[in-house]
PDB file of N, CA and C in Angstrom:
ATOM      1  N   UNK A 419       7.712   0.823   2.109  1.00  0.00           N
ATOM      2  CA  UNK A 419       6.316   0.979   1.759  1.00  0.00           C
ATOM      3  C   UNK A 419       5.756  -0.314   1.179  1.00  0.00           C
ATOM      4  N   UNK A 420       6.593  -1.285   0.855  1.00  0.00           N
ATOM      5  CA  UNK A 420       6.112  -2.536   0.282  1.00  0.00           C
ATOM      6  C   UNK A 420       5.154  -3.274   1.193  1.00  0.00           C
ATOM      7  N   UNK A 421       5.337  -3.113   2.498  1.00  0.00           N
ATOM      8  CA  UNK A 421       4.451  -3.797   3.438  1.00  0.00           C
ATOM      9  C   UNK A 421       3.248  -2.939   3.817  1.00  0.00           C
ATOM     10  N   UNK A 422       3.072  -1.813   3.167  1.00  0.00           N
ATOM     11  CA  UNK A 422       1.973  -0.884   3.437  1.00  0.00           C
ATOM     12  C   UNK A 422       1.157  -0.685   2.155  1.00  0.00           C
ATOM     13  N   UNK A 423       0.275  -1.636   1.823  1.00  0.00           N
ATOM     14  CA  UNK A 423      -0.424  -1.567   0.541  1.00  0.00           C
ATOM     15  C   UNK A 423      -1.289  -0.321   0.367  1.00  0.00           C
ATOM     16  N   UNK A 424      -1.896   0.185   1.420  1.00  0.00           N
ATOM     17  CA  UNK A 424      -2.715   1.385   1.278  1.00  0.00           C
ATOM     18  C   UNK A 424      -1.841   2.595   0.966  1.00  0.00           C
ATOM     19  N   UNK A 425      -0.697   2.700   1.605  1.00  0.00           N
ATOM     20  CA  UNK A 425       0.235   3.789   1.306  1.00  0.00           C
ATOM     21  C   UNK A 425       0.708   3.708  -0.138  1.00  0.00           C
ATOM     22  N   UNK A 426       1.006   2.513  -0.589  1.00  0.00           N
ATOM     23  CA  UNK A 426       1.449   2.316  -1.972  1.00  0.00           C
ATOM     24  C   UNK A 426       0.346   2.730  -2.942  1.00  0.00           C
ATOM     25  N   UNK A 427      -0.891   2.335  -2.646  1.00  0.00           N
ATOM     26  CA  UNK A 427      -2.035   2.687  -3.487  1.00  0.00           C
ATOM     27  C   UNK A 427      -2.220   4.201  -3.545  1.00  0.00           C
ATOM     28  N   UNK A 428      -2.192   4.849  -2.399  1.00  0.00           N
ATOM     29  CA  UNK A 428      -2.370   6.298  -2.353  1.00  0.00           C
ATOM     30  C   UNK A 428      -1.229   7.001  -3.086  1.00  0.00           C
ATOM     31  N   UNK A 429      -0.017   6.526  -2.918  1.00  0.00           N
ATOM     32  CA  UNK A 429       1.121   7.133  -3.608  1.00  0.00           C
ATOM     33  C   UNK A 429       0.954   7.042  -5.124  1.00  0.00           C
ATOM     34  N   UNK A 430       0.375   5.947  -5.592  1.00  0.00           N
ATOM     35  CA  UNK A 430       0.185   5.798  -7.045  1.00  0.00           C
ATOM     36  C   UNK A 430      -0.883   6.751  -7.572  1.00  0.00           C
ATOM     37  N   UNK A 431      -1.739   7.255  -6.688  1.00  0.00           N
ATOM     38  CA  UNK A 431      -2.819   8.166  -7.092  1.00  0.00           C
ATOM     39  C   UNK A 431      -2.625   9.582  -6.563  1.00  0.00           C
ATOM     40  N   UNK A 432      -1.423   9.910  -6.162  1.00  0.00           N
ATOM     41  CA  UNK A 432      -1.214  11.176  -5.459  1.00  0.00           C
ATOM     42  C   UNK A 432      -1.525  12.415  -6.287  1.00  0.00           C
ATOM     43  N   UNK A 433      -1.602  12.294  -7.610  1.00  0.00           N
ATOM     44  CA  UNK A 433      -1.955  13.435  -8.454  1.00  0.00           C
ATOM     45  C   UNK A 433      -3.423  13.417  -8.863  1.00  0.00           C
ATOM     46  N   UNK A 434      -4.163  12.422  -8.413  1.00  0.00           N
ATOM     47  CA  UNK A 434      -5.565  12.292  -8.780  1.00  0.00           C
ATOM     48  C   UNK A 434      -6.393  13.320  -8.006  1.00  0.00           C
ATOM     49  N   UNK A 435      -7.024  14.220  -8.729  1.00  0.00           N
ATOM     50  CA  UNK A 435      -7.779  15.304  -8.096  1.00  0.00           C
ATOM     51  C   UNK A 435      -8.952  14.791  -7.263  1.00  0.00           C
ATOM     52  N   UNK A 436      -9.507  13.652  -7.624  1.00  0.00           N
ATOM     53  CA  UNK A 436     -10.611  13.089  -6.834  1.00  0.00           C
ATOM     54  C   UNK A 436     -10.131  12.674  -5.454  1.00  0.00           C
ATOM     55  N   UNK A 437      -8.949  12.081  -5.396  1.00  0.00           N
ATOM     56  CA  UNK A 437      -8.389  11.676  -4.106  1.00  0.00           C
ATOM     57  C   UNK A 437      -8.054  12.903  -3.263  1.00  0.00           C
ATOM     58  N   UNK A 438      -7.478  13.903  -3.894  1.00  0.00           N
ATOM     59  CA  UNK A 438      -7.141  15.130  -3.175  1.00  0.00           C
ATOM     60  C   UNK A 438      -8.399  15.838  -2.678  1.00  0.00           C
ATOM     61  N   UNK A 439      -9.454  15.819  -3.494  1.00  0.00           N
ATOM     62  CA  UNK A 439     -10.723  16.437  -3.072  1.00  0.00           C
ATOM     63  C   UNK A 439     -11.328  15.669  -1.901  1.00  0.00           C
ATOM     64  N   UNK A 440     -11.234  14.330  -1.950  1.00  0.00           N
ATOM     65  CA  UNK A 440     -11.721  13.513  -0.830  1.00  0.00           C
ATOM     66  C   UNK A 440     -10.987  13.898   0.446  1.00  0.00           C
ATOM     67  N   UNK A 441      -9.687  14.002   0.357  1.00  0.00           N
ATOM     68  CA  UNK A 441      -8.885  14.337   1.528  1.00  0.00           C
ATOM     69  C   UNK A 441      -9.257  15.716   2.067  1.00  0.00           C
ATOM     70  N   UNK A 442      -9.327  16.689   1.182  1.00  0.00           N
ATOM     71  CA  UNK A 442      -9.657  18.050   1.608  1.00  0.00           C
ATOM     72  C   UNK A 442     -11.045  18.106   2.233  1.00  0.00           C
ATOM     73  N   UNK A 443     -12.000  17.433   1.624  1.00  0.00           N
ATOM     74  CA  UNK A 443     -13.382  17.440   2.125  1.00  0.00           C
ATOM     75  C   UNK A 443     -13.478  16.770   3.502  1.00  0.00           C
ATOM     76  N   UNK A 444     -12.839  15.621   3.641  1.00  0.00           N
ATOM     77  CA  UNK A 444     -12.918  14.875   4.900  1.00  0.00           C
ATOM     78  C   UNK A 444     -12.236  15.619   6.044  1.00  0.00           C
ATOM     79  N   UNK A 445     -11.118  16.243   5.762  1.00  0.00           N
ATOM     80  CA  UNK A 445     -10.275  16.789   6.829  1.00  0.00           C
ATOM     81  C   UNK A 445     -10.396  18.299   7.038  1.00  0.00           C
ATOM     82  N   UNK A 446     -11.140  18.989   6.189  1.00  0.00           N
ATOM     83  CA  UNK A 446     -11.185  20.455   6.229  1.00  0.00           C
ATOM     84  C   UNK A 446     -11.461  21.032   7.619  1.00  0.00           C
ATOM     85  N   UNK A 447     -12.472  20.549   8.341  1.00  0.00           N
ATOM     86  CA  UNK A 447     -12.717  21.151   9.665  1.00  0.00           C
ATOM     87  C   UNK A 447     -11.559  20.950  10.642  1.00  0.00           C
ATOM     88  N   UNK A 448     -10.921  19.802  10.574  1.00  0.00           N
ATOM     89  CA  UNK A 448      -9.805  19.504  11.485  1.00  0.00           C
ATOM     90  C   UNK A 448      -8.588  20.351  11.118  1.00  0.00           C
ATOM     91  N   UNK A 449      -8.310  20.463   9.828  1.00  0.00           N
ATOM     92  CA  UNK A 449      -7.185  21.284   9.371  1.00  0.00           C
ATOM     93  C   UNK A 449      -7.406  22.737   9.780  1.00  0.00           C
ATOM     94  N   UNK A 450      -8.616  23.248   9.564  1.00  0.00           N
ATOM     95  CA  UNK A 450      -8.921  24.635   9.935  1.00  0.00           C
ATOM     96  C   UNK A 450      -8.763  24.845  11.443  1.00  0.00           C
ATOM     97  N   UNK A 451      -9.271  23.899  12.225  1.00  0.00           N
ATOM     98  CA  UNK A 451      -9.147  23.983  13.682  1.00  0.00           C
ATOM     99  C   UNK A 451      -7.674  24.026  14.094  1.00  0.00           C
ATOM    100  N   UNK A 452      -6.884  23.108  13.555  1.00  0.00           N
ATOM    101  CA  UNK A 452      -5.465  23.064  13.906  1.00  0.00           C
ATOM    102  C   UNK A 452      -4.744  24.339  13.473  1.00  0.00           C
ATOM    103  N   UNK A 453      -5.061  24.846  12.286  1.00  0.00           N
ATOM    104  CA  UNK A 453      -4.411  26.066  11.793  1.00  0.00           C
ATOM    105  C   UNK A 453      -4.754  27.269  12.665  1.00  0.00           C
ATOM    106  N   UNK A 454      -6.018  27.362  13.059  1.00  0.00           N
ATOM    107  CA  UNK A 454      -6.458  28.510  13.856  1.00  0.00           C
ATOM    108  C   UNK A 454      -5.922  28.473  15.283  1.00  0.00           C
ATOM    109  N   UNK A 455      -5.756  27.272  15.825  1.00  0.00           N
ATOM    110  CA  UNK A 455      -5.408  27.141  17.247  1.00  0.00           C
ATOM    111  C   UNK A 455      -4.048  26.489  17.488  1.00  0.00           C
ATOM    112  N   UNK A 456      -3.312  26.278  16.417  1.00  0.00           N
ATOM    113  CA  UNK A 456      -2.056  25.521  16.511  1.00  0.00           C
ATOM    114  C   UNK A 456      -2.307  24.217  17.268  1.00  0.00           C
ATOM    115  N   UNK A 457      -3.373  23.533  16.840  1.00  0.00           N
ATOM    116  CA  UNK A 457      -3.810  22.321  17.512  1.00  0.00           C
ATOM    117  C   UNK A 457      -3.092  21.071  17.043  1.00  0.00           C
ATOM    118  N   UNK A 458      -3.519  19.970  17.633  1.00  0.00           N
ATOM    119  CA  UNK A 458      -2.894  18.681  17.352  1.00  0.00           C
ATOM    120  C   UNK A 458      -3.905  17.626  16.897  1.00  0.00           C
ATOM    121  N   UNK A 459      -5.062  18.073  16.414  1.00  0.00           N
ATOM    122  CA  UNK A 459      -6.104  17.110  16.074  1.00  0.00           C
ATOM    123  C   UNK A 459      -5.713  16.203  14.907  1.00  0.00           C
ATOM    124  N   UNK A 460      -4.987  16.720  13.919  1.00  0.00           N
ATOM    125  CA  UNK A 460      -4.523  15.847  12.826  1.00  0.00           C
ATOM    126  C   UNK A 460      -3.578  14.772  13.357  1.00  0.00           C
ATOM    127  N   UNK A 461      -2.729  15.139  14.295  1.00  0.00           N
ATOM    128  CA  UNK A 461      -1.824  14.160  14.900  1.00  0.00           C
ATOM    129  C   UNK A 461      -2.597  13.105  15.682  1.00  0.00           C
ATOM    130  N   UNK A 462      -3.617  13.534  16.400  1.00  0.00           N
ATOM    131  CA  UNK A 462      -4.446  12.605  17.167  1.00  0.00           C
ATOM    132  C   UNK A 462      -5.162  11.650  16.211  1.00  0.00           C
ATOM    133  N   UNK A 463      -5.719  12.198  15.150  1.00  0.00           N
ATOM    134  CA  UNK A 463      -6.410  11.372  14.169  1.00  0.00           C
ATOM    135  C   UNK A 463      -5.446  10.393  13.506  1.00  0.00           C
ATOM    136  N   UNK A 464      -4.252  10.839  13.200  1.00  0.00           N
ATOM    137  CA  UNK A 464      -3.237   9.953  12.602  1.00  0.00           C
ATOM    138  C   UNK A 464      -2.881   8.817  13.556  1.00  0.00           C
ATOM    139  N   UNK A 465      -2.754   9.126  14.829  1.00  0.00           N
ATOM    140  CA  UNK A 465      -2.454   8.084  15.814  1.00  0.00           C
ATOM    141  C   UNK A 465      -3.598   7.081  15.908  1.00  0.00           C
ATOM    142  N   UNK A 466      -4.826   7.573  15.846  1.00  0.00           N
ATOM    143  CA  UNK A 466      -5.986   6.686  15.916  1.00  0.00           C
ATOM    144  C   UNK A 466      -6.001   5.696  14.762  1.00  0.00           C
ATOM    145  N   UNK A 467      -5.762   6.171  13.539  1.00  0.00           N
ATOM    146  CA  UNK A 467      -5.811   5.250  12.395  1.00  0.00           C
ATOM    147  C   UNK A 467      -4.572   4.357  12.343  1.00  0.00           C
ATOM    148  N   UNK A 468      -3.484   4.794  12.957  1.00  0.00           N
ATOM    149  CA  UNK A 468      -2.271   3.970  12.996  1.00  0.00           C
ATOM    150  C   UNK A 468      -2.387   2.833  14.003  1.00  0.00           C
ATOM    151  N   UNK A 469      -3.296   2.983  14.962  1.00  0.00           N
ATOM    152  CA  UNK A 469      -3.487   1.976  16.008  1.00  0.00           C
ATOM    153  C   UNK A 469      -4.970   1.622  16.125  1.00  0.00           C
ATOM    154  N   UNK A 470      -5.546   1.093  15.038  1.00  0.00           N
ATOM    155  CA  UNK A 470      -6.987   0.807  15.077  1.00  0.00           C
ATOM    156  C   UNK A 470      -7.313  -0.211  16.158  1.00  0.00           C
ATOM    157  N   UNK A 471      -8.328   0.108  16.917  1.00  0.00           N
ATOM    158  CA  UNK A 471      -8.758  -0.811  17.963  1.00  0.00           C
ATOM    159  C   UNK A 471      -7.933  -0.772  19.225  1.00  0.00           C
ATOM    160  N   UNK A 472      -6.918   0.088  19.276  1.00  0.00           N
ATOM    161  CA  UNK A 472      -6.082   0.166  20.470  1.00  0.00           C
ATOM    162  C   UNK A 472      -5.858   1.635  20.823  1.00  0.00           C
ATOM    163  N   UNK A 473      -6.848   2.208  21.462  1.00  0.00           N
ATOM    164  CA  UNK A 473      -6.777   3.632  21.772  1.00  0.00           C
ATOM    165  C   UNK A 473      -5.724   3.956  22.826  1.00  0.00           C
ATOM    166  N   UNK A 474      -5.388   2.991  23.658  1.00  0.00           N
ATOM    167  CA  UNK A 474      -4.311   3.220  24.630  1.00  0.00           C
ATOM    168  C   UNK A 474      -2.985   3.423  23.901  1.00  0.00           C
ATOM    169  N   UNK A 475      -2.721   2.582  22.912  1.00  0.00           N
ATOM    170  CA  UNK A 475      -1.492   2.723  22.118  1.00  0.00           C
ATOM    171  C   UNK A 475      -1.523   4.016  21.313  1.00  0.00           C
ATOM    172  N   UNK A 476      -2.704   4.375  20.786  1.00  0.00           N
ATOM    173  CA  UNK A 476      -2.828   5.619  20.023  1.00  0.00           C
ATOM    174  C   UNK A 476      -2.566   6.823  20.921  1.00  0.00           C
ATOM    175  N   UNK A 477      -3.091   6.792  22.140  1.00  0.00           N
ATOM    176  CA  UNK A 477      -2.852   7.887  23.081  1.00  0.00           C
ATOM    177  C   UNK A 477      -1.364   7.990  23.401  1.00  0.00           C
ATOM    178  N   UNK A 478      -0.734   6.861  23.636  1.00  0.00           N
ATOM    179  CA  UNK A 478       0.702   6.861  23.929  1.00  0.00           C
ATOM    180  C   UNK A 478       1.494   7.404  22.748  1.00  0.00           C
ATOM    181  N   UNK A 479       1.111   7.014  21.535  1.00  0.00           N
ATOM    182  CA  UNK A 479       1.805   7.505  20.333  1.00  0.00           C
ATOM    183  C   UNK A 479       1.632   9.010  20.172  1.00  0.00           C
ATOM    184  N   UNK A 480       0.526   9.534  20.688  1.00  0.00           N
ATOM    185  CA  UNK A 480       0.259  10.980  20.627  1.00  0.00           C
ATOM    186  C   UNK A 480       0.918  11.745  21.772  1.00  0.00           C
ATOM    187  N   UNK A 481       1.512  11.013  22.714  1.00  0.00           N
ATOM    188  CA  UNK A 481       2.124  11.623  23.895  1.00  0.00           C
ATOM    189  C   UNK A 481       1.094  12.397  24.712  1.00  0.00           C
ATOM    190  N   UNK A 482      -0.124  11.810  24.765  1.00  0.00           N
ATOM    191  CA  UNK A 482      -1.205  12.405  25.544  1.00  0.00           C
ATOM    192  C   UNK A 482      -1.709  11.376  26.544  1.00  0.00           C
ATOM    193  N   UNK A 483      -2.265  11.867  27.635  1.00  0.00           N
ATOM    194  CA  UNK A 483      -2.933  10.947  28.554  1.00  0.00           C
ATOM    195  C   UNK A 483      -4.157  10.389  27.835  1.00  0.00           C
ATOM    196  N   UNK A 484      -4.625   9.242  28.280  1.00  0.00           N
ATOM    197  CA  UNK A 484      -5.801   8.655  27.635  1.00  0.00           C
ATOM    198  C   UNK A 484      -7.004   9.577  27.745  1.00  0.00           C
ATOM    199  N   UNK A 485      -7.175  10.223  28.883  1.00  0.00           N
ATOM    200  CA  UNK A 485      -8.345  11.099  29.034  1.00  0.00           C
ATOM    201  C   UNK A 485      -8.290  12.283  28.070  1.00  0.00           C
ATOM    202  N   UNK A 486      -7.124  12.891  27.924  1.00  0.00           N
ATOM    203  CA  UNK A 486      -6.984  14.009  26.974  1.00  0.00           C
ATOM    204  C   UNK A 486      -7.157  13.501  25.544  1.00  0.00           C
ATOM    205  N   UNK A 487      -6.590  12.339  25.244  1.00  0.00           N
ATOM    206  CA  UNK A 487      -6.733  11.749  23.908  1.00  0.00           C
ATOM    207  C   UNK A 487      -8.215  11.523  23.598  1.00  0.00           C
ATOM    208  N   UNK A 488      -8.950  10.961  24.531  1.00  0.00           N
ATOM    209  CA  UNK A 488     -10.386  10.721  24.324  1.00  0.00           C
ATOM    210  C   UNK A 488     -11.150  12.037  24.152  1.00  0.00           C
ATOM    211  N   UNK A 489     -10.754  13.069  24.878  1.00  0.00           N
ATOM    212  CA  UNK A 489     -11.389  14.378  24.703  1.00  0.00           C
ATOM    213  C   UNK A 489     -11.160  14.899  23.287  1.00  0.00           C
ATOM    214  N   UNK A 490      -9.932  14.752  22.800  1.00  0.00           N
ATOM    215  CA  UNK A 490      -9.619  15.192  21.431  1.00  0.00           C
ATOM    216  C   UNK A 490     -10.435  14.394  20.415  1.00  0.00           C
ATOM    217  N   UNK A 491     -10.570  13.088  20.643  1.00  0.00           N
ATOM    218  CA  UNK A 491     -11.367  12.263  19.728  1.00  0.00           C
ATOM    219  C   UNK A 491     -12.821  12.720  19.714  1.00  0.00           C
ATOM    220  N   UNK A 492     -13.345  13.086  20.868  1.00  0.00           N
ATOM    221  CA  UNK A 492     -14.731  13.576  20.929  1.00  0.00           C
ATOM    222  C   UNK A 492     -14.881  14.854  20.111  1.00  0.00           C
ATOM    223  N   UNK A 493     -13.909  15.739  20.208  1.00  0.00           N
ATOM    224  CA  UNK A 493     -13.934  16.982  19.428  1.00  0.00           C
ATOM    225  C   UNK A 493     -13.900  16.652  17.938  1.00  0.00           C
ATOM    226  N   UNK A 494     -13.015  15.750  17.544  1.00  0.00           N
ATOM    227  CA  UNK A 494     -12.905  15.367  16.129  1.00  0.00           C
ATOM    228  C   UNK A 494     -14.207  14.748  15.632  1.00  0.00           C
ATOM    229  N   UNK A 495     -14.743  13.823  16.397  1.00  0.00           N
ATOM    230  CA  UNK A 495     -15.986  13.166  15.997  1.00  0.00           C
ATOM    231  C   UNK A 495     -17.125  14.148  15.817  1.00  0.00           C
ATOM    232  N   UNK A 496     -17.253  15.084  16.748  1.00  0.00           N
ATOM    233  CA  UNK A 496     -18.300  16.103  16.650  1.00  0.00           C
ATOM    234  C   UNK A 496     -18.048  17.041  15.476  1.00  0.00           C
ATOM    235  N   UNK A 497     -16.813  17.448  15.320  1.00  0.00           N
ATOM    236  CA  UNK A 497     -16.458  18.377  14.255  1.00  0.00           C
ATOM    237  C   UNK A 497     -16.732  17.782  12.871  1.00  0.00           C
ATOM    238  N   UNK A 498     -16.367  16.513  12.702  1.00  0.00           N
ATOM    239  CA  UNK A 498     -16.547  15.849  11.410  1.00  0.00           C
ATOM    240  C   UNK A 498     -17.924  15.204  11.272  1.00  0.00           C
ATOM    241  N   UNK A 499     -18.659  15.172  12.386  1.00  0.00           N
ATOM    242  CA  UNK A 499     -19.980  14.527  12.411  1.00  0.00           C
ATOM    243  C   UNK A 499     -19.885  13.070  11.957  1.00  0.00           C
ATOM    244  N   UNK A 500     -18.924  12.354  12.573  1.00  0.00           N
ATOM    245  CA  UNK A 500     -18.701  10.945  12.248  1.00  0.00           C
ATOM    246  C   UNK A 500     -18.570  10.133  13.524  1.00  0.00           C
ATOM    247  N   UNK A 501     -18.740   8.832  13.367  1.00  0.00           N
ATOM    248  CA  UNK A 501     -18.541   7.871  14.447  1.00  0.00           C
ATOM    249  C   UNK A 501     -17.139   7.292  14.286  1.00  0.00           C
ATOM    250  N   UNK A 502     -16.238   7.645  15.171  1.00  0.00           N
ATOM    251  CA  UNK A 502     -14.851   7.184  15.070  1.00  0.00           C
ATOM    252  C   UNK A 502     -14.680   5.728  15.481  1.00  0.00           C
ATOM    253  N   UNK A 503     -15.764   5.058  15.825  1.00  0.00           N
ATOM    254  CA  UNK A 503     -15.729   3.620  16.093  1.00  0.00           C
ATOM    255  C   UNK A 503     -16.142   2.816  14.865  1.00  0.00           C
ATOM    256  N   UNK A 504     -16.551   3.498  13.806  1.00  0.00           N
ATOM    257  CA  UNK A 504     -16.991   2.837  12.584  1.00  0.00           C
ATOM    258  C   UNK A 504     -15.787   2.552  11.686  1.00  0.00           C
ATOM    259  N   UNK A 505     -15.627   1.290  11.300  1.00  0.00           N
ATOM    260  CA  UNK A 505     -14.476   0.879  10.500  1.00  0.00           C
ATOM    261  C   UNK A 505     -14.384   1.577   9.155  1.00  0.00           C
ATOM    262  N   UNK A 506     -15.507   1.736   8.483  1.00  0.00           N
ATOM    263  CA  UNK A 506     -15.478   2.399   7.168  1.00  0.00           C
ATOM    264  C   UNK A 506     -15.092   3.869   7.303  1.00  0.00           C
ATOM    265  N   UNK A 507     -15.582   4.507   8.347  1.00  0.00           N
ATOM    266  CA  UNK A 507     -15.215   5.898   8.602  1.00  0.00           C
ATOM    267  C   UNK A 507     -13.719   6.017   8.859  1.00  0.00           C
ATOM    268  N   UNK A 508     -13.186   5.120   9.686  1.00  0.00           N
ATOM    269  CA  UNK A 508     -11.740   5.156   9.961  1.00  0.00           C
ATOM    270  C   UNK A 508     -10.932   4.902   8.696  1.00  0.00           C
ATOM    271  N   UNK A 509     -11.407   3.982   7.855  1.00  0.00           N
ATOM    272  CA  UNK A 509     -10.702   3.703   6.591  1.00  0.00           C
ATOM    273  C   UNK A 509     -10.706   4.941   5.696  1.00  0.00           C
ATOM    274  N   UNK A 510     -11.845   5.620   5.616  1.00  0.00           N
ATOM    275  CA  UNK A 510     -11.934   6.827   4.789  1.00  0.00           C
ATOM    276  C   UNK A 510     -11.030   7.929   5.338  1.00  0.00           C
ATOM    277  N   UNK A 511     -10.989   8.069   6.648  1.00  0.00           N
ATOM    278  CA  UNK A 511     -10.119   9.073   7.257  1.00  0.00           C
ATOM    279  C   UNK A 511      -8.649   8.713   7.071  1.00  0.00           C
ATOM    280  N   UNK A 512      -8.330   7.439   7.173  1.00  0.00           N
ATOM    281  CA  UNK A 512      -6.957   6.990   6.943  1.00  0.00           C
ATOM    282  C   UNK A 512      -6.536   7.319   5.512  1.00  0.00           C
ATOM    283  N   UNK A 513      -7.404   7.024   4.566  1.00  0.00           N
ATOM    284  CA  UNK A 513      -7.134   7.344   3.163  1.00  0.00           C
ATOM    285  C   UNK A 513      -6.919   8.848   2.992  1.00  0.00           C
ATOM    286  N   UNK A 514      -7.770   9.653   3.614  1.00  0.00           N
ATOM    287  CA  UNK A 514      -7.645  11.107   3.520  1.00  0.00           C
ATOM    288  C   UNK A 514      -6.321  11.594   4.107  1.00  0.00           C
ATOM    289  N   UNK A 515      -5.917  11.040   5.240  1.00  0.00           N
ATOM    290  CA  UNK A 515      -4.645  11.439   5.856  1.00  0.00           C
ATOM    291  C   UNK A 515      -3.455  11.041   4.983  1.00  0.00           C
ATOM    292  N   UNK A 516      -3.497   9.839   4.422  1.00  0.00           N
ATOM    293  CA  UNK A 516      -2.415   9.410   3.536  1.00  0.00           C
ATOM    294  C   UNK A 516      -2.339  10.283   2.297  1.00  0.00           C
ATOM    295  N   UNK A 517      -3.485  10.619   1.729  1.00  0.00           N
ATOM    296  CA  UNK A 517      -3.508  11.474   0.544  1.00  0.00           C
ATOM    297  C   UNK A 517      -2.942  12.855   0.872  1.00  0.00           C
ATOM    298  N   UNK A 518      -3.294  13.364   2.023  1.00  0.00           N
ATOM    299  CA  UNK A 518      -2.784  14.675   2.445  1.00  0.00           C
ATOM    300  C   UNK A 518      -1.262  14.644   2.570  1.00  0.00           C
ATOM    301  N   UNK A 519      -0.745  13.575   3.160  1.00  0.00           N
ATOM    302  CA  UNK A 519       0.705  13.441   3.331  1.00  0.00           C
ATOM    303  C   UNK A 519       1.448  13.264   2.018  1.00  0.00           C
ATOM    304  N   UNK A 520       0.828  12.567   1.069  1.00  0.00           N
ATOM    305  CA  UNK A 520       1.534  12.244  -0.169  1.00  0.00           C
ATOM    306  C   UNK A 520       1.272  13.243  -1.290  1.00  0.00           C
ATOM    307  N   UNK A 521       0.397  14.222  -1.048  1.00  0.00           N
ATOM    308  CA  UNK A 521       0.064  15.207  -2.092  1.00  0.00           C
ATOM    309  C   UNK A 521       1.300  15.985  -2.490  1.00  0.00           C
ATOM    310  N   UNK A 522       1.381  16.248  -3.763  1.00  0.00           N
ATOM    311  CA  UNK A 522       2.481  17.058  -4.292  1.00  0.00           C
ATOM    312  C   UNK A 522       2.200  18.509  -3.936  1.00  0.00           C
ATOM    313  N   UNK A 523       3.125  19.171  -3.261  1.00  0.00           N
ATOM    314  CA  UNK A 523       2.881  20.576  -2.901  1.00  0.00           C
ATOM    315  C   UNK A 523       2.777  21.445  -4.152  1.00  0.00           C
ATOM    316  N   UNK A 524       1.826  22.368  -4.121  1.00  0.00           N
ATOM    317  CA  UNK A 524       1.640  23.289  -5.242  1.00  0.00           C
ATOM    318  C   UNK A 524       2.588  24.461  -5.041  1.00  0.00           C
ATOM    319  N   UNK A 525       3.357  24.771  -6.092  1.00  0.00           N
ATOM    320  CA  UNK A 525       4.301  25.899  -5.994  1.00  0.00           C
ATOM    321  C   UNK A 525       3.935  27.013  -6.922  1.00  0.00           C
TER     322      UNK A 525
END
């Protein structure tokens, strides 16, 4: 994680309720969609932020054809009402995904 400064930052704030609220707010429609349909939109979104600017690599990482990957991105963009080509939006979504992954499970 030393070479991943954003992951390190998020890990240091993993108990911060503001970060968790940001993550829940940003991702709620996608999480609900995936839960209801056993979908893969969170995985698609994770691949997109892992390969910024290279949607072919993101599609390959998702094990989807480019056309199916682009269809999923269109669904995500519409669902979240965001432009997935906007750098700040992608950064916010990346932060939300990292926070979701690093959150301490409630028992």
